[in-house]
Amino acid sequence: MEKILSLIEKQPMLTPAQIAAMLDINEQEVAQTIERCKKEGIIKGYRALIDWDKAGVESVTALIE
């Protein structure tokens, strides 16, 4: 399970088939592990990191003390 979770943490877009191929295990086992981890709250969610500068979105951040 630890190897599956590590891969998901680094590359959340990987499919169970891709993870299974990388770890040389059964795809069904990977899918079941992922589903169980979601139900148990081990996997809290998936996150995308956006480069807003490349997206052309301007923003201003200020720290006022």
CSV table of N, CA, C and O in Angstrom, one decimal, residues 1-9 19 23 25 29-43:
chain,number,residue,atom,x,y,z
A,1,MET,N,0.8,-1.2,0.0
A,1,MET,CA,0.0,0.0,0.0
A,1,MET,C,0.9,1.3,0.0
A,1,MET,O,0.5,2.2,-0.6
A,2,GLU,N,2.0,1.2,0.7
A,2,GLU,CA,2.8,2.4,0.8
A,2,GLU,C,3.3,2.9,-0.5
A,2,GLU,O,3.4,4.1,-0.8
A,3,LYS,N,3.7,1.9,-1.4
A,3,LYS,CA,4.3,2.3,-2.7
A,3,LYS,C,3.2,2.9,-3.6
A,3,LYS,O,3.4,3.8,-4.3
A,4,ILE,N,2.0,2.3,-3.5
A,4,ILE,CA,0.8,2.9,-4.3
A,4,ILE,C,0.6,4.3,-3.8
A,4,ILE,O,0.4,5.2,-4.7
A,5,LEU,N,0.5,4.5,-2.5
A,5,LEU,CA,0.2,5.9,-2.0
A,5,LEU,C,1.3,6.9,-2.4
A,5,LEU,O,1.1,8.0,-2.7
A,6,SER,N,2.6,6.4,-2.3
A,6,SER,CA,3.7,7.3,-2.7
A,6,SER,C,3.6,7.7,-4.2
A,6,SER,O,3.8,8.9,-4.5
A,7,LEU,N,3.2,6.8,-5.0
A,7,LEU,CA,3.1,7.1,-6.4
A,7,LEU,C,1.9,8.1,-6.7
A,7,LEU,O,2.0,9.1,-7.4
A,8,ILE,N,0.8,7.9,-6.0
A,8,ILE,CA,-0.4,8.8,-6.1
A,8,ILE,C,0.0,10.2,-5.6
A,8,ILE,O,-0.4,11.2,-6.2
A,9,GLU,N,0.7,10.2,-4.5
A,9,GLU,CA,1.1,11.5,-3.9
A,9,GLU,C,1.9,12.3,-4.9
A,9,GLU,O,1.7,13.5,-5.0
A,19,ILE,N,-0.2,2.4,-12.5
A,19,ILE,CA,0.5,2.1,-11.2
A,19,ILE,C,0.8,0.6,-11.1
A,19,ILE,O,1.9,0.2,-10.7
A,23,LEU,N,4.5,-1.1,-10.6
A,23,LEU,CA,4.8,-1.9,-9.4
A,23,LEU,C,4.8,-3.4,-9.7
A,23,LEU,O,5.1,-4.2,-8.8
A,25,ILE,N,2.2,-5.3,-10.2
A,25,ILE,CA,1.1,-6.0,-9.4
A,25,ILE,C,-0.1,-5.9,-10.2
A,25,ILE,O,-0.2,-5.3,-11.3
A,29,GLU,N,-6.0,-5.1,-7.8
A,29,GLU,CA,-5.5,-4.9,-6.5
A,29,GLU,C,-5.2,-3.4,-6.2
A,29,GLU,O,-5.6,-2.9,-5.1
A,30,VAL,N,-4.7,-2.8,-7.2
A,30,VAL,CA,-4.4,-1.3,-7.1
A,30,VAL,C,-5.7,-0.5,-6.9
A,30,VAL,O,-5.8,0.3,-6.0
A,31,ALA,N,-6.7,-0.8,-7.8
A,31,ALA,CA,-7.9,-0.1,-7.7
A,31,ALA,C,-8.6,-0.4,-6.4
A,31,ALA,O,-9.2,0.6,-5.8
A,32,GLN,N,-8.6,-1.6,-5.9
A,32,GLN,CA,-9.2,-1.9,-4.6
A,32,GLN,C,-8.5,-1.1,-3.5
A,32,GLN,O,-9.2,-0.6,-2.5
A,33,THR,N,-7.2,-1.1,-3.5
A,33,THR,CA,-6.4,-0.4,-2.5
A,33,THR,C,-6.8,1.1,-2.5
A,33,THR,O,-7.0,1.7,-1.4
A,34,ILE,N,-6.8,1.7,-3.7
A,34,ILE,CA,-7.1,3.1,-3.8
A,34,ILE,C,-8.5,3.4,-3.3
A,34,ILE,O,-8.7,4.3,-2.5
A,35,GLU,N,-9.5,2.6,-3.6
A,35,GLU,CA,-10.9,2.8,-3.2
A,35,GLU,C,-11.0,2.6,-1.6
A,35,GLU,O,-11.6,3.4,-1.0
A,36,ARG,N,-10.3,1.6,-1.1
A,36,ARG,CA,-10.3,1.4,0.4
A,36,ARG,C,-9.7,2.6,1.1
A,36,ARG,O,-10.2,3.1,2.1
A,37,CYS,N,-8.6,3.1,0.5
A,37,CYS,CA,-7.9,4.3,1.1
A,37,CYS,C,-8.8,5.5,1.1
A,37,CYS,O,-8.8,6.4,2.0
A,38,LYS,N,-9.6,5.7,0.0
A,38,LYS,CA,-10.5,6.8,-0.1
A,38,LYS,C,-11.6,6.7,1.0
A,38,LYS,O,-11.9,7.6,1.7
A,39,LYS,N,-12.2,5.5,1.2
A,39,LYS,CA,-13.2,5.2,2.1
A,39,LYS,C,-12.7,5.4,3.6
A,39,LYS,O,-13.5,5.9,4.4
A,40,GLU,N,-11.5,5.0,3.8
A,40,GLU,CA,-10.9,5.1,5.2
A,40,GLU,C,-10.4,6.5,5.5
A,40,GLU,O,-9.9,6.7,6.6
A,41,GLY,N,-10.4,7.4,4.5
A,41,GLY,CA,-9.9,8.7,4.7
A,41,GLY,C,-8.4,8.9,4.7
A,41,GLY,O,-7.8,9.9,5.1
A,42,ILE,N,-7.7,7.9,4.2
A,42,ILE,CA,-6.3,7.9,4.0
A,42,ILE,C,-5.9,8.8,2.8
A,42,ILE,O,-5.1,9.7,2.9
A,43,ILE,N,-6.7,8.7,1.7
A,43,ILE,CA,-6.6,9.6,0.6
A,43,ILE,C,-7.6,10.7,0.8
A,43,ILE,O,-8.8,10.4,0.8
